[in-house]
Coordinates of C-alpha atoms in Angstrom, one line a residue:
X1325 CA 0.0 0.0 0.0
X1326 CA 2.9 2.1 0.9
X1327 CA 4.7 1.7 -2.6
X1328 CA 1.2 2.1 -4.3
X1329 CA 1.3 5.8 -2.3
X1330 CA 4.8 6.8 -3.2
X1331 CA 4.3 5.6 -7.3
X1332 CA 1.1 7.8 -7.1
X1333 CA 3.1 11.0 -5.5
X1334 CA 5.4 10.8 -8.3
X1335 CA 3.2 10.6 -11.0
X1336 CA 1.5 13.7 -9.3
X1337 CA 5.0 15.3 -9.4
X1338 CA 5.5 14.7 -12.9
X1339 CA 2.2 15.9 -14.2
X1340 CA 2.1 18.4 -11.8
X1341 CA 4.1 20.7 -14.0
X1342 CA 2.2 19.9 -17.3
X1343 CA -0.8 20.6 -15.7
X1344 CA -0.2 23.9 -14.4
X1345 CA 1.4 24.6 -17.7
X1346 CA -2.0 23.9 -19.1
X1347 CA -4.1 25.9 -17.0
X1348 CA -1.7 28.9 -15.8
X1349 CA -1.1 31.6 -18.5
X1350 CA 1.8 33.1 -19.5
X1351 CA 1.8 36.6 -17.7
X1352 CA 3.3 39.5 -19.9
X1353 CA 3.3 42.7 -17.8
X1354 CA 3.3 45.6 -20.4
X1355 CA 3.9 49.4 -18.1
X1356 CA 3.7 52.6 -19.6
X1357 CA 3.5 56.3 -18.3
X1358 CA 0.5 57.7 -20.2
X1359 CA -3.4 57.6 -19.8
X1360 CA -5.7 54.4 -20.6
X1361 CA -7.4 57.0 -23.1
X1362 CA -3.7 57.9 -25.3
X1363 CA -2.8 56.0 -28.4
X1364 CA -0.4 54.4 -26.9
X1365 CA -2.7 53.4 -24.1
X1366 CA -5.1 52.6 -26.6
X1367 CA -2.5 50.4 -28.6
X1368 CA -1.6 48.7 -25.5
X1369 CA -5.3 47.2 -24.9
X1370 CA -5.7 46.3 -28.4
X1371 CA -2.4 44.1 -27.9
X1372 CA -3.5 42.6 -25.0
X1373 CA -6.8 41.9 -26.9
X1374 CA -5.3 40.2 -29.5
X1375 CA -2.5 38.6 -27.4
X1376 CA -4.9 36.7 -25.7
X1377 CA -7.3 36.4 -28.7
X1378 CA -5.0 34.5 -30.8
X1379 CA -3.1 32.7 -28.3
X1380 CA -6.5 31.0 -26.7
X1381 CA -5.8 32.5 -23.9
X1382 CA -2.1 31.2 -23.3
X1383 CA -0.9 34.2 -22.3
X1384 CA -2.8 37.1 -20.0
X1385 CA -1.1 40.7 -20.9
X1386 CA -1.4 43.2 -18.5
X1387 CA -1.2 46.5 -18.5
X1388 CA -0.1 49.0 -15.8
X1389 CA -1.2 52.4 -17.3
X1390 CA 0.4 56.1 -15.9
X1391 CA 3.3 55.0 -14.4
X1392 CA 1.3 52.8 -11.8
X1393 CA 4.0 50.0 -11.8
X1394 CA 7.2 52.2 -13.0
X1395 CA 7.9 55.6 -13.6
X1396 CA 9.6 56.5 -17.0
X1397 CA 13.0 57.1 -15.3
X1398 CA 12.9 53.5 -13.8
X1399 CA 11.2 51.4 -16.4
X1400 CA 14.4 50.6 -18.8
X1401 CA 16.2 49.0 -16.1
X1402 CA 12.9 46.7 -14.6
X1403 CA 12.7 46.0 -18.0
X1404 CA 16.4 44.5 -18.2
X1405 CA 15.8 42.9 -14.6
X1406 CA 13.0 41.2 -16.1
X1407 CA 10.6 42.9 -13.6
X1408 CA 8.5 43.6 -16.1
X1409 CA 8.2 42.4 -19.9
X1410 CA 7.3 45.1 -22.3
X1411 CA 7.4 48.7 -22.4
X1412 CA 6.6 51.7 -24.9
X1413 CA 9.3 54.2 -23.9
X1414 CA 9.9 57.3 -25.9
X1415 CA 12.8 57.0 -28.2
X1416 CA 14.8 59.3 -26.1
X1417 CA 14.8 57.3 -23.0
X1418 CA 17.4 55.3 -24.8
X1419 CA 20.3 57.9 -24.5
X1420 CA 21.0 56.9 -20.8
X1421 CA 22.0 53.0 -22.0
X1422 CA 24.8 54.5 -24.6
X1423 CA 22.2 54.3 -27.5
X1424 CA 22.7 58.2 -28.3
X1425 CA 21.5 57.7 -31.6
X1426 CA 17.8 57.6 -31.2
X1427 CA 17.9 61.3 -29.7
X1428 CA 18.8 61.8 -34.0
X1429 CA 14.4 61.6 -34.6
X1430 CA 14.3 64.4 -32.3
X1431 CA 15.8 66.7 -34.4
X1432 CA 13.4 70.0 -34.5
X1433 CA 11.2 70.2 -38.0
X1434 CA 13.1 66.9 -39.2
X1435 CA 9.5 65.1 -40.2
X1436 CA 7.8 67.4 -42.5
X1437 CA 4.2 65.3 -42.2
X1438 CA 3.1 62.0 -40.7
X1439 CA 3.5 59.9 -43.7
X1440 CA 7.2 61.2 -43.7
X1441 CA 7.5 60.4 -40.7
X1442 CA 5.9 57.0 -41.0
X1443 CA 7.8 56.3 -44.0
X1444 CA 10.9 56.6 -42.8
X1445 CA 10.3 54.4 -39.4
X1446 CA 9.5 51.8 -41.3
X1447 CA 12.6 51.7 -43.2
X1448 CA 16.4 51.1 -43.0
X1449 CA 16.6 53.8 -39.7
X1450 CA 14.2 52.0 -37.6
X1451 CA 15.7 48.7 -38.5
X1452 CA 19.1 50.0 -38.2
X1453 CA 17.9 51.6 -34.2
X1454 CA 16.4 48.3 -33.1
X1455 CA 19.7 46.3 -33.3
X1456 CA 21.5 48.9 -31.4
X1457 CA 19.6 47.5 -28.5
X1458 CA 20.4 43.8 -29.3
X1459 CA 23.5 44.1 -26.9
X1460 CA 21.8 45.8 -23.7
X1461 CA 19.5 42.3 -23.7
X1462 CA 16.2 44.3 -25.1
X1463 CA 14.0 43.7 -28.4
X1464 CA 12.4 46.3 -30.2
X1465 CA 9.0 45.3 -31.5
X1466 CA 7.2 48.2 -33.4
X1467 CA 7.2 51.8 -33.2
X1468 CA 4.1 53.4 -32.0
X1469 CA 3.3 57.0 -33.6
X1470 CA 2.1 59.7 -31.3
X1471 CA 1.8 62.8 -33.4
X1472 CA 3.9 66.0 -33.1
X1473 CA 4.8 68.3 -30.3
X1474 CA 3.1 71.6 -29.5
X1475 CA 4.3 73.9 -26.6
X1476 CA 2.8 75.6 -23.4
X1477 CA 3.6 78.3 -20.8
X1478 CA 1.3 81.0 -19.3
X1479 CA 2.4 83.0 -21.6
X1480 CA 2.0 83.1 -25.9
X1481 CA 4.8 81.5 -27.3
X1482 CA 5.1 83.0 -31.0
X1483 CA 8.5 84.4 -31.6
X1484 CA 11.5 82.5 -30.7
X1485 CA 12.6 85.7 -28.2
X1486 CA 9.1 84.7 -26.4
X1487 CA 10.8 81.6 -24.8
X1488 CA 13.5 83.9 -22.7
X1489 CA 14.0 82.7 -19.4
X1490 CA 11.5 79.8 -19.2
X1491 CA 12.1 76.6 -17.7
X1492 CA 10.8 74.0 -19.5
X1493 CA 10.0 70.7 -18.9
X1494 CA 11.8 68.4 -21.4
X1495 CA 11.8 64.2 -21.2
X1496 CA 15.4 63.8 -21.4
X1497 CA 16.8 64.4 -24.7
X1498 CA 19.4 66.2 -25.3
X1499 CA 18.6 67.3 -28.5
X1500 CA 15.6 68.8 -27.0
X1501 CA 17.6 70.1 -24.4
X1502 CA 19.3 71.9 -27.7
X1503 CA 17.1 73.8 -29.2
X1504 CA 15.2 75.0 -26.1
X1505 CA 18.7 76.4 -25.0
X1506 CA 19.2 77.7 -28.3
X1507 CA 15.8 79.8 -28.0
X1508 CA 16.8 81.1 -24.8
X1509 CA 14.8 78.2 -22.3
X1510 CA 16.3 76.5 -19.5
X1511 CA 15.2 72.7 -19.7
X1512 CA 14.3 70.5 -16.8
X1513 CA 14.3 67.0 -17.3
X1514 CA 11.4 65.2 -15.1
X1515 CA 9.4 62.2 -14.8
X1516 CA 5.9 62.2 -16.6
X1517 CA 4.1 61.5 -14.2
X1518 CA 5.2 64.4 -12.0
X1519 CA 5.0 66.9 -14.9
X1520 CA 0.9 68.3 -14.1
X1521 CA 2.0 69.6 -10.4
X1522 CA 5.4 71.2 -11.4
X1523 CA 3.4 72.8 -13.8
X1524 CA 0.7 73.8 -11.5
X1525 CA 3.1 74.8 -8.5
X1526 CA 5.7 76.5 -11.1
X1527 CA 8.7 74.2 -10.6
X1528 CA 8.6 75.0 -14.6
X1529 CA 7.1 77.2 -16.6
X1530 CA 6.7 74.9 -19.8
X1531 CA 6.4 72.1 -21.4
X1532 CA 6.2 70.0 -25.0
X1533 CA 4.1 67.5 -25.6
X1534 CA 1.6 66.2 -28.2
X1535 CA -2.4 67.1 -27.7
X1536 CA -3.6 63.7 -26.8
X1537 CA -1.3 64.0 -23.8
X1538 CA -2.2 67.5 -23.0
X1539 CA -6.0 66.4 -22.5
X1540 CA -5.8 63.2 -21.0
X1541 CA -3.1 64.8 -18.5
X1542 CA -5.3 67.9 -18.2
X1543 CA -1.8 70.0 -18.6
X1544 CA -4.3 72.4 -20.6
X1545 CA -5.8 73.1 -16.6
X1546 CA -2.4 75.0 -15.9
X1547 CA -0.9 76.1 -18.8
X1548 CA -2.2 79.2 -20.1
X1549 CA -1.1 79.1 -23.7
X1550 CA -0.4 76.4 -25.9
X1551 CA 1.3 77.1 -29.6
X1552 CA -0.2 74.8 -31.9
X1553 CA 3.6 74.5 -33.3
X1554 CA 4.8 70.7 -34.4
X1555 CA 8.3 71.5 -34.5
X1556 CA 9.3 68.0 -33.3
X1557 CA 7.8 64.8 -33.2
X1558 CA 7.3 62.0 -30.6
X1559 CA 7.1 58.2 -31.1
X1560 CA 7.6 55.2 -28.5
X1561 CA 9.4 51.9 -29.4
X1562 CA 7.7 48.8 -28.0
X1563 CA 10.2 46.7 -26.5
X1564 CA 10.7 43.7 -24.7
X1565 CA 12.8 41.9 -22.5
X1566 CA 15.6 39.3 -24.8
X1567 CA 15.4 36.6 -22.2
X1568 CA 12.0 36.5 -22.0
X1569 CA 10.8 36.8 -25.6
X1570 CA 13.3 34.2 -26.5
X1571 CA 12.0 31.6 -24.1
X1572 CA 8.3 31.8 -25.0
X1573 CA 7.3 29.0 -27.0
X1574 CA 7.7 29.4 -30.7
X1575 CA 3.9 28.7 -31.8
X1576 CA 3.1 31.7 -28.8
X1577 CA 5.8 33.9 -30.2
X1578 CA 4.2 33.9 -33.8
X1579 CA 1.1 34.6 -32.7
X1580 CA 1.9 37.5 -30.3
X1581 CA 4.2 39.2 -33.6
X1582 CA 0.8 38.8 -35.3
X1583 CA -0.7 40.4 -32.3
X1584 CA 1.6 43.5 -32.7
X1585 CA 1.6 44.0 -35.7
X1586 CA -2.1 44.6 -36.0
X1587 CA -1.6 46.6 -32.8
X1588 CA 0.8 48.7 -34.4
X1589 CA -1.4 49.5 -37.1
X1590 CA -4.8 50.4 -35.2
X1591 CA -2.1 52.5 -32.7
X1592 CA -0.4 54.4 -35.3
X1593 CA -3.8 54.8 -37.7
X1594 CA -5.4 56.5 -34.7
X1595 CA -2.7 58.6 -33.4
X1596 CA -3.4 61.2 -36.0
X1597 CA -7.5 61.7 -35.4
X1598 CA -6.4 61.2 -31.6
X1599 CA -4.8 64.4 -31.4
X1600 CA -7.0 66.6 -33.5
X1601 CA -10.1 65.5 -31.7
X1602 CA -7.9 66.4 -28.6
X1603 CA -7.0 69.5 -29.7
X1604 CA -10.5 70.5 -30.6
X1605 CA -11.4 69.5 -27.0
X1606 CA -8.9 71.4 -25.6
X1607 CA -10.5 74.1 -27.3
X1608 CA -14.0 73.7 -26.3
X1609 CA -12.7 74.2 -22.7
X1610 CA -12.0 77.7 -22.8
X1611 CA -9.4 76.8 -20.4
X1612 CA -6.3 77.8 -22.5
X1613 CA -5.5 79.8 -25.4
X1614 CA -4.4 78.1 -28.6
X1615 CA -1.9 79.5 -31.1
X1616 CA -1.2 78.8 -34.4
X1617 CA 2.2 79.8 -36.4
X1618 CA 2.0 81.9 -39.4
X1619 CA 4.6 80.9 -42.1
X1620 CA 6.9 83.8 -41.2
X1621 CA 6.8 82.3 -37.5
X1622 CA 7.5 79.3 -38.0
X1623 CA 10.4 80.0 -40.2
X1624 CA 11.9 81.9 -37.4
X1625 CA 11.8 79.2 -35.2
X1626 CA 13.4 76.6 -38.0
X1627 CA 16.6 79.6 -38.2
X1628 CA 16.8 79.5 -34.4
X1629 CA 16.7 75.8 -34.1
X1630 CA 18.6 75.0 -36.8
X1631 CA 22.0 74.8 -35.3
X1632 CA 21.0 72.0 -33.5
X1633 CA 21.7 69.7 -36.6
X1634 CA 25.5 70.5 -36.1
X1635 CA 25.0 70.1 -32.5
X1636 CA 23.6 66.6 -33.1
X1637 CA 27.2 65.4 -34.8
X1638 CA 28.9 65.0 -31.7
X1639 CA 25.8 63.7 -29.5
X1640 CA 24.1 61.0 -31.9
X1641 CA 27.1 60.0 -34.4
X1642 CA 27.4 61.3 -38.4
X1643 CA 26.3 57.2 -39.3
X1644 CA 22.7 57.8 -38.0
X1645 CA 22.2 61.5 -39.3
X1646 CA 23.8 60.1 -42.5
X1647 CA 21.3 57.8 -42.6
X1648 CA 17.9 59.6 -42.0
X1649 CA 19.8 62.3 -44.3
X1650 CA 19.5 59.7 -47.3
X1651 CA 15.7 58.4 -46.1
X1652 CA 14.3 61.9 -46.0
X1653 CA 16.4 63.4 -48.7
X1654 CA 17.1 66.1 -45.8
X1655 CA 20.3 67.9 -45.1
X1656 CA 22.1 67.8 -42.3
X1657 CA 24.1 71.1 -41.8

Protein backbone atom coordinates (compact mmCIF):
# COMPACT_ATOMS: atom_id res chain seq x y z
CA UNK A 1 0.00 0.00 0.00
CA UNK A 2 2.95 2.08 0.88
CA UNK A 3 4.67 1.66 -2.63
CA UNK A 4 1.24 2.11 -4.28
CA UNK A 5 1.29 5.80 -2.34
CA UNK A 6 4.76 6.78 -3.21
CA UNK A 7 4.31 5.62 -7.26
CA UNK A 8 1.07 7.80 -7.14
CA UNK A 9 3.15 10.97 -5.49
CA UNK A 10 5.38 10.76 -8.26
CA UNK A 11 3.19 10.65 -11.02
CA UNK A 12 1.49 13.74 -9.34
CA UNK A 13 5.01 15.34 -9.35
CA UNK A 14 5.50 14.65 -12.86
CA UNK A 15 2.24 15.93 -14.20
CA UNK A 16 2.10 18.44 -11.82
CA UNK A 17 4.06 20.74 -14.01
CA UNK A 18 2.19 19.91 -17.28
CA UNK A 19 -0.82 20.60 -15.72
CA UNK A 20 -0.18 23.94 -14.41
CA UNK A 21 1.45 24.61 -17.71
CA UNK A 22 -2.00 23.92 -19.10
CA UNK A 23 -4.15 25.93 -16.96
CA UNK A 24 -1.67 28.94 -15.75
CA UNK A 25 -1.06 31.63 -18.47
CA UNK A 26 1.78 33.05 -19.53
CA UNK A 27 1.79 36.60 -17.66
CA UNK A 28 3.35 39.50 -19.86
CA UNK A 29 3.26 42.74 -17.81
CA UNK A 30 3.28 45.62 -20.40
CA UNK A 31 3.87 49.41 -18.08
CA UNK A 32 3.74 52.59 -19.62
CA UNK A 33 3.51 56.29 -18.26
CA UNK A 34 0.51 57.68 -20.24
CA UNK A 35 -3.40 57.57 -19.84
CA UNK A 36 -5.74 54.43 -20.56
CA UNK A 37 -7.44 57.00 -23.08
CA UNK A 38 -3.71 57.94 -25.34
CA UNK A 39 -2.81 56.01 -28.38
CA UNK A 40 -0.37 54.37 -26.86
CA UNK A 41 -2.74 53.38 -24.12
CA UNK A 42 -5.13 52.62 -26.61
CA UNK A 43 -2.54 50.41 -28.59
CA UNK A 44 -1.59 48.67 -25.54
CA UNK A 45 -5.30 47.24 -24.94
CA UNK A 46 -5.69 46.31 -28.37
CA UNK A 47 -2.39 44.12 -27.94
CA UNK A 48 -3.48 42.64 -25.02
CA UNK A 49 -6.76 41.94 -26.92
CA UNK A 50 -5.32 40.16 -29.51
CA UNK A 51 -2.50 38.62 -27.38
CA UNK A 52 -4.89 36.72 -25.72
CA UNK A 53 -7.32 36.41 -28.74
CA UNK A 54 -5.03 34.52 -30.85
CA UNK A 55 -3.06 32.66 -28.31
CA UNK A 56 -6.54 31.04 -26.68
CA UNK A 57 -5.83 32.46 -23.93
CA UNK A 58 -2.13 31.23 -23.32
CA UNK A 59 -0.92 34.22 -22.30
CA UNK A 60 -2.80 37.12 -19.96
CA UNK A 61 -1.15 40.67 -20.89
CA UNK A 62 -1.43 43.17 -18.45
CA UNK A 63 -1.15 46.50 -18.49
CA UNK A 64 -0.13 49.04 -15.82
CA UNK A 65 -1.22 52.35 -17.29
CA UNK A 66 0.42 56.07 -15.87
CA UNK A 67 3.31 55.00 -14.39
CA UNK A 68 1.33 52.77 -11.84
CA UNK A 69 4.03 50.04 -11.77
CA UNK A 70 7.21 52.24 -12.98
CA UNK A 71 7.88 55.55 -13.62
CA UNK A 72 9.57 56.53 -16.99
CA UNK A 73 13.02 57.07 -15.28
CA UNK A 74 12.93 53.51 -13.85
CA UNK A 75 11.24 51.37 -16.44
CA UNK A 76 14.36 50.60 -18.78
CA UNK A 77 16.17 48.99 -16.06
CA UNK A 78 12.95 46.75 -14.56
CA UNK A 79 12.70 45.96 -18.01
CA UNK A 80 16.41 44.51 -18.15
CA UNK A 81 15.84 42.86 -14.61
CA UNK A 82 12.99 41.18 -16.06
CA UNK A 83 10.56 42.88 -13.63
CA UNK A 84 8.46 43.62 -16.09
CA UNK A 85 8.24 42.42 -19.85
CA UNK A 86 7.28 45.07 -22.33
CA UNK A 87 7.38 48.72 -22.41
CA UNK A 88 6.56 51.67 -24.94
CA UNK A 89 9.29 54.23 -23.85
CA UNK A 90 9.94 57.33 -25.93
CA UNK A 91 12.82 57.01 -28.18
CA UNK A 92 14.83 59.33 -26.11
CA UNK A 93 14.80 57.25 -22.97
CA UNK A 94 17.39 55.26 -24.81
CA UNK A 95 20.28 57.89 -24.53
CA UNK A 96 20.99 56.87 -20.76
CA UNK A 97 22.03 53.03 -22.02
CA UNK A 98 24.77 54.51 -24.56
CA UNK A 99 22.16 54.32 -27.54
CA UNK A 100 22.69 58.16 -28.34
CA UNK A 101 21.54 57.70 -31.56
CA UNK A 102 17.84 57.57 -31.19
CA UNK A 103 17.86 61.31 -29.67
CA UNK A 104 18.80 61.82 -34.04
CA UNK A 105 14.39 61.59 -34.58
CA UNK A 106 14.30 64.43 -32.33
CA UNK A 107 15.77 66.71 -34.40
CA UNK A 108 13.35 69.95 -34.50
CA UNK A 109 11.24 70.23 -38.02
CA UNK A 110 13.06 66.93 -39.24
CA UNK A 111 9.46 65.07 -40.24
CA UNK A 112 7.79 67.43 -42.46
CA UNK A 113 4.22 65.31 -42.15
CA UNK A 114 3.14 62.00 -40.70
CA UNK A 115 3.51 59.85 -43.68
CA UNK A 116 7.23 61.17 -43.69
CA UNK A 117 7.47 60.42 -40.67
CA UNK A 118 5.93 56.98 -40.96
CA UNK A 119 7.83 56.34 -44.03
CA UNK A 120 10.89 56.59 -42.81
CA UNK A 121 10.32 54.38 -39.41
CA UNK A 122 9.53 51.85 -41.31
CA UNK A 123 12.62 51.69 -43.17
CA UNK A 124 16.37 51.13 -43.03
CA UNK A 125 16.64 53.79 -39.68
CA UNK A 126 14.18 52.02 -37.65
CA UNK A 127 15.73 48.73 -38.49
CA UNK A 128 19.08 49.99 -38.20
CA UNK A 129 17.86 51.65 -34.24
CA UNK A 130 16.39 48.27 -33.14
CA UNK A 131 19.66 46.33 -33.33
CA UNK A 132 21.48 48.94 -31.45
CA UNK A 133 19.58 47.55 -28.47
CA UNK A 134 20.43 43.76 -29.26
CA UNK A 135 23.52 44.11 -26.95
CA UNK A 136 21.75 45.75 -23.67
CA UNK A 137 19.45 42.29 -23.66
CA UNK A 138 16.23 44.33 -25.11
CA UNK A 139 14.03 43.65 -28.42
CA UNK A 140 12.39 46.29 -30.18
CA UNK A 141 8.97 45.27 -31.47
CA UNK A 142 7.16 48.18 -33.44
CA UNK A 143 7.21 51.75 -33.21
CA UNK A 144 4.09 53.45 -32.05
CA UNK A 145 3.33 57.04 -33.64
CA UNK A 146 2.05 59.75 -31.25
CA UNK A 147 1.85 62.81 -33.42
CA UNK A 148 3.86 65.96 -33.07
CA UNK A 149 4.82 68.34 -30.32
CA UNK A 150 3.07 71.61 -29.47
CA UNK A 151 4.25 73.87 -26.59
CA UNK A 152 2.77 75.59 -23.43
CA UNK A 153 3.55 78.29 -20.81
CA UNK A 154 1.34 80.96 -19.26
CA UNK A 155 2.44 82.96 -21.63
CA UNK A 156 1.95 83.09 -25.85
CA UNK A 157 4.81 81.46 -27.34
CA UNK A 158 5.06 82.99 -31.02
CA UNK A 159 8.46 84.40 -31.59
CA UNK A 160 11.45 82.49 -30.66
CA UNK A 161 12.60 85.67 -28.22
CA UNK A 162 9.13 84.65 -26.42
CA UNK A 163 10.82 81.60 -24.79
CA UNK A 164 13.52 83.90 -22.70
CA UNK A 165 13.96 82.68 -19.38
CA UNK A 166 11.55 79.81 -19.22
CA UNK A 167 12.08 76.62 -17.75
CA UNK A 168 10.78 73.97 -19.55
CA UNK A 169 9.96 70.72 -18.95
CA UNK A 170 11.77 68.36 -21.39
CA UNK A 171 11.79 64.22 -21.17
CA UNK A 172 15.38 63.85 -21.44
CA UNK A 173 16.78 64.37 -24.74
CA UNK A 174 19.43 66.16 -25.25
CA UNK A 175 18.59 67.30 -28.53
CA UNK A 176 15.64 68.78 -27.03
CA UNK A 177 17.65 70.13 -24.38
CA UNK A 178 19.34 71.85 -27.68
CA UNK A 179 17.05 73.78 -29.21
CA UNK A 180 15.18 75.00 -26.11
CA UNK A 181 18.69 76.44 -25.03
CA UNK A 182 19.17 77.70 -28.32
CA UNK A 183 15.80 79.80 -27.97
CA UNK A 184 16.77 81.07 -24.81
CA UNK A 185 14.81 78.20 -22.25
CA UNK A 186 16.26 76.54 -19.48
CA UNK A 187 15.16 72.72 -19.68
CA UNK A 188 14.29 70.55 -16.80
CA UNK A 189 14.27 66.96 -17.29
CA UNK A 190 11.39 65.18 -15.12
CA UNK A 191 9.36 62.15 -14.81
CA UNK A 192 5.89 62.25 -16.62
CA UNK A 193 4.09 61.52 -14.24
CA UNK A 194 5.19 64.44 -12.01
CA UNK A 195 4.97 66.89 -14.86
CA UNK A 196 0.88 68.34 -14.10
CA UNK A 197 1.97 69.58 -10.42
CA UNK A 198 5.37 71.18 -11.36
CA UNK A 199 3.44 72.80 -13.77
CA UNK A 200 0.69 73.78 -11.48
CA UNK A 201 3.08 74.81 -8.45
CA UNK A 202 5.72 76.52 -11.07
CA UNK A 203 8.74 74.18 -10.64
CA UNK A 204 8.55 74.96 -14.64
CA UNK A 205 7.06 77.18 -16.63
CA UNK A 206 6.65 74.90 -19.75
CA UNK A 207 6.40 72.08 -21.40
CA UNK A 208 6.20 69.99 -24.98
CA UNK A 209 4.09 67.48 -25.57
CA UNK A 210 1.59 66.20 -28.17
CA UNK A 211 -2.38 67.06 -27.68
CA UNK A 212 -3.56 63.69 -26.83
CA UNK A 213 -1.34 64.00 -23.83
CA UNK A 214 -2.19 67.52 -23.02
CA UNK A 215 -5.97 66.44 -22.53
CA UNK A 216 -5.79 63.22 -20.97
CA UNK A 217 -3.10 64.80 -18.48
CA UNK A 218 -5.30 67.88 -18.17
CA UNK A 219 -1.82 69.97 -18.65
CA UNK A 220 -4.29 72.40 -20.60
CA UNK A 221 -5.84 73.08 -16.56
CA UNK A 222 -2.38 75.01 -15.90
CA UNK A 223 -0.91 76.09 -18.79
CA UNK A 224 -2.21 79.23 -20.09
CA UNK A 225 -1.12 79.10 -23.73
CA UNK A 226 -0.40 76.36 -25.92
CA UNK A 227 1.32 77.15 -29.61
CA UNK A 228 -0.21 74.79 -31.87
CA UNK A 229 3.60 74.53 -33.27
CA UNK A 230 4.75 70.72 -34.38
CA UNK A 231 8.31 71.50 -34.50
CA UNK A 232 9.27 67.99 -33.33
CA UNK A 233 7.77 64.77 -33.22
CA UNK A 234 7.32 62.04 -30.62
CA UNK A 235 7.15 58.21 -31.13
CA UNK A 236 7.61 55.19 -28.45
CA UNK A 237 9.43 51.94 -29.41
CA UNK A 238 7.67 48.78 -27.99
CA UNK A 239 10.18 46.67 -26.51
CA UNK A 240 10.69 43.74 -24.68
CA UNK A 241 12.81 41.85 -22.49
CA UNK A 242 15.57 39.28 -24.82
CA UNK A 243 15.40 36.65 -22.22
CA UNK A 244 11.97 36.54 -22.05
CA UNK A 245 10.84 36.80 -25.55
CA UNK A 246 13.35 34.19 -26.47
CA UNK A 247 12.02 31.65 -24.08
CA UNK A 248 8.35 31.81 -25.03
CA UNK A 249 7.28 28.98 -27.03
CA UNK A 250 7.69 29.41 -30.68
CA UNK A 251 3.92 28.74 -31.84
CA UNK A 252 3.11 31.65 -28.82
CA UNK A 253 5.76 33.90 -30.24
CA UNK A 254 4.21 33.87 -33.76
CA UNK A 255 1.09 34.61 -32.72
CA UNK A 256 1.89 37.51 -30.34
CA UNK A 257 4.19 39.20 -33.57
CA UNK A 258 0.81 38.83 -35.31
CA UNK A 259 -0.73 40.41 -32.31
CA UNK A 260 1.60 43.46 -32.71
CA UNK A 261 1.56 43.97 -35.67
CA UNK A 262 -2.07 44.58 -36.04
CA UNK A 263 -1.57 46.63 -32.82
CA UNK A 264 0.80 48.71 -34.36
CA UNK A 265 -1.38 49.48 -37.07
CA UNK A 266 -4.80 50.40 -35.17
CA UNK A 267 -2.13 52.53 -32.72
CA UNK A 268 -0.44 54.37 -35.34
CA UNK A 269 -3.85 54.77 -37.75
CA UNK A 270 -5.43 56.48 -34.74
CA UNK A 271 -2.67 58.58 -33.41
CA UNK A 272 -3.37 61.20 -36.02
CA UNK A 273 -7.47 61.66 -35.41
CA UNK A 274 -6.43 61.23 -31.58
CA UNK A 275 -4.77 64.40 -31.44
CA UNK A 276 -7.04 66.62 -33.54
CA UNK A 277 -10.11 65.51 -31.67
CA UNK A 278 -7.87 66.38 -28.57
CA UNK A 279 -7.02 69.53 -29.75
CA UNK A 280 -10.51 70.54 -30.57
CA UNK A 281 -11.41 69.52 -27.01
CA UNK A 282 -8.89 71.37 -25.60
CA UNK A 283 -10.48 74.12 -27.31
CA UNK A 284 -13.96 73.67 -26.33
CA UNK A 285 -12.74 74.18 -22.68
CA UNK A 286 -11.97 77.75 -22.77
CA UNK A 287 -9.41 76.82 -20.38
CA UNK A 288 -6.33 77.82 -22.50
CA UNK A 289 -5.46 79.76 -25.41
CA UNK A 290 -4.39 78.13 -28.55
CA UNK A 291 -1.90 79.55 -31.14
CA UNK A 292 -1.19 78.79 -34.40
CA UNK A 293 2.19 79.84 -36.38
CA UNK A 294 2.00 81.86 -39.35
CA UNK A 295 4.58 80.91 -42.12
CA UNK A 296 6.89 83.82 -41.21
CA UNK A 297 6.82 82.33 -37.53
CA UNK A 298 7.46 79.31 -37.96
CA UNK A 299 10.43 80.04 -40.24
CA UNK A 300 11.89 81.87 -37.38
CA UNK A 301 11.83 79.18 -35.17
CA UNK A 302 13.42 76.63 -37.98
CA UNK A 303 16.59 79.59 -38.17
CA UNK A 304 16.76 79.49 -34.36
CA UNK A 305 16.69 75.84 -34.12
CA UNK A 306 18.65 75.01 -36.82
CA UNK A 307 22.05 74.78 -35.30
CA UNK A 308 20.96 72.02 -33.45
CA UNK A 309 21.66 69.66 -36.61
CA UNK A 310 25.52 70.55 -36.15
CA UNK A 311 25.02 70.09 -32.54
CA UNK A 312 23.61 66.63 -33.08
CA UNK A 313 27.15 65.37 -34.80
CA UNK A 314 28.92 65.03 -31.69
CA UNK A 315 25.82 63.65 -29.54
CA UNK A 316 24.13 61.01 -31.86
CA UNK A 317 27.12 60.00 -34.42
CA UNK A 318 27.39 61.28 -38.37
CA UNK A 319 26.33 57.17 -39.25
CA UNK A 320 22.75 57.75 -38.00
CA UNK A 321 22.18 61.49 -39.32
CA UNK A 322 23.79 60.08 -42.48
CA UNK A 323 21.27 57.82 -42.61
CA UNK A 324 17.87 59.61 -41.97
CA UNK A 325 19.79 62.29 -44.26
CA UNK A 326 19.47 59.69 -47.28
CA UNK A 327 15.73 58.40 -46.08
CA UNK A 328 14.30 61.93 -45.95
CA UNK A 329 16.41 63.41 -48.72
CA UNK A 330 17.12 66.13 -45.78
CA UNK A 331 20.28 67.94 -45.09
CA UNK A 332 22.09 67.84 -42.28
CA UNK A 333 24.13 71.08 -41.82
Amino acid sequence: MRKLLLAVAAAALVLAPVVAQAQTPIVIKFSHVVANDTPKGKGALKFKELAEKYTDGKVKVEVYPNSTLYKDKEEIEALQLGSVHMLAPSTAKFAPLGIKEFEALDLPWLFKDDQTYATAIKGTIGKWLFQKLEAKGITGLAYWDNGFHMVSSNRPLIKPTDFQGLKVRISGSKVADQYFRLVGTIPQIMAFSEVYQALQTGVVDGCENTASNYLTQKFYEVQKDITVSYHAHLQYAVIVNSKFWSGLPPDIRTQLDKAMTEATDYTNSIARQENEDALAEIKKTGKTNLHVLTDADRKAWQEAMQPTYKWAKGRVGQEVLDLIAKELDVKMN
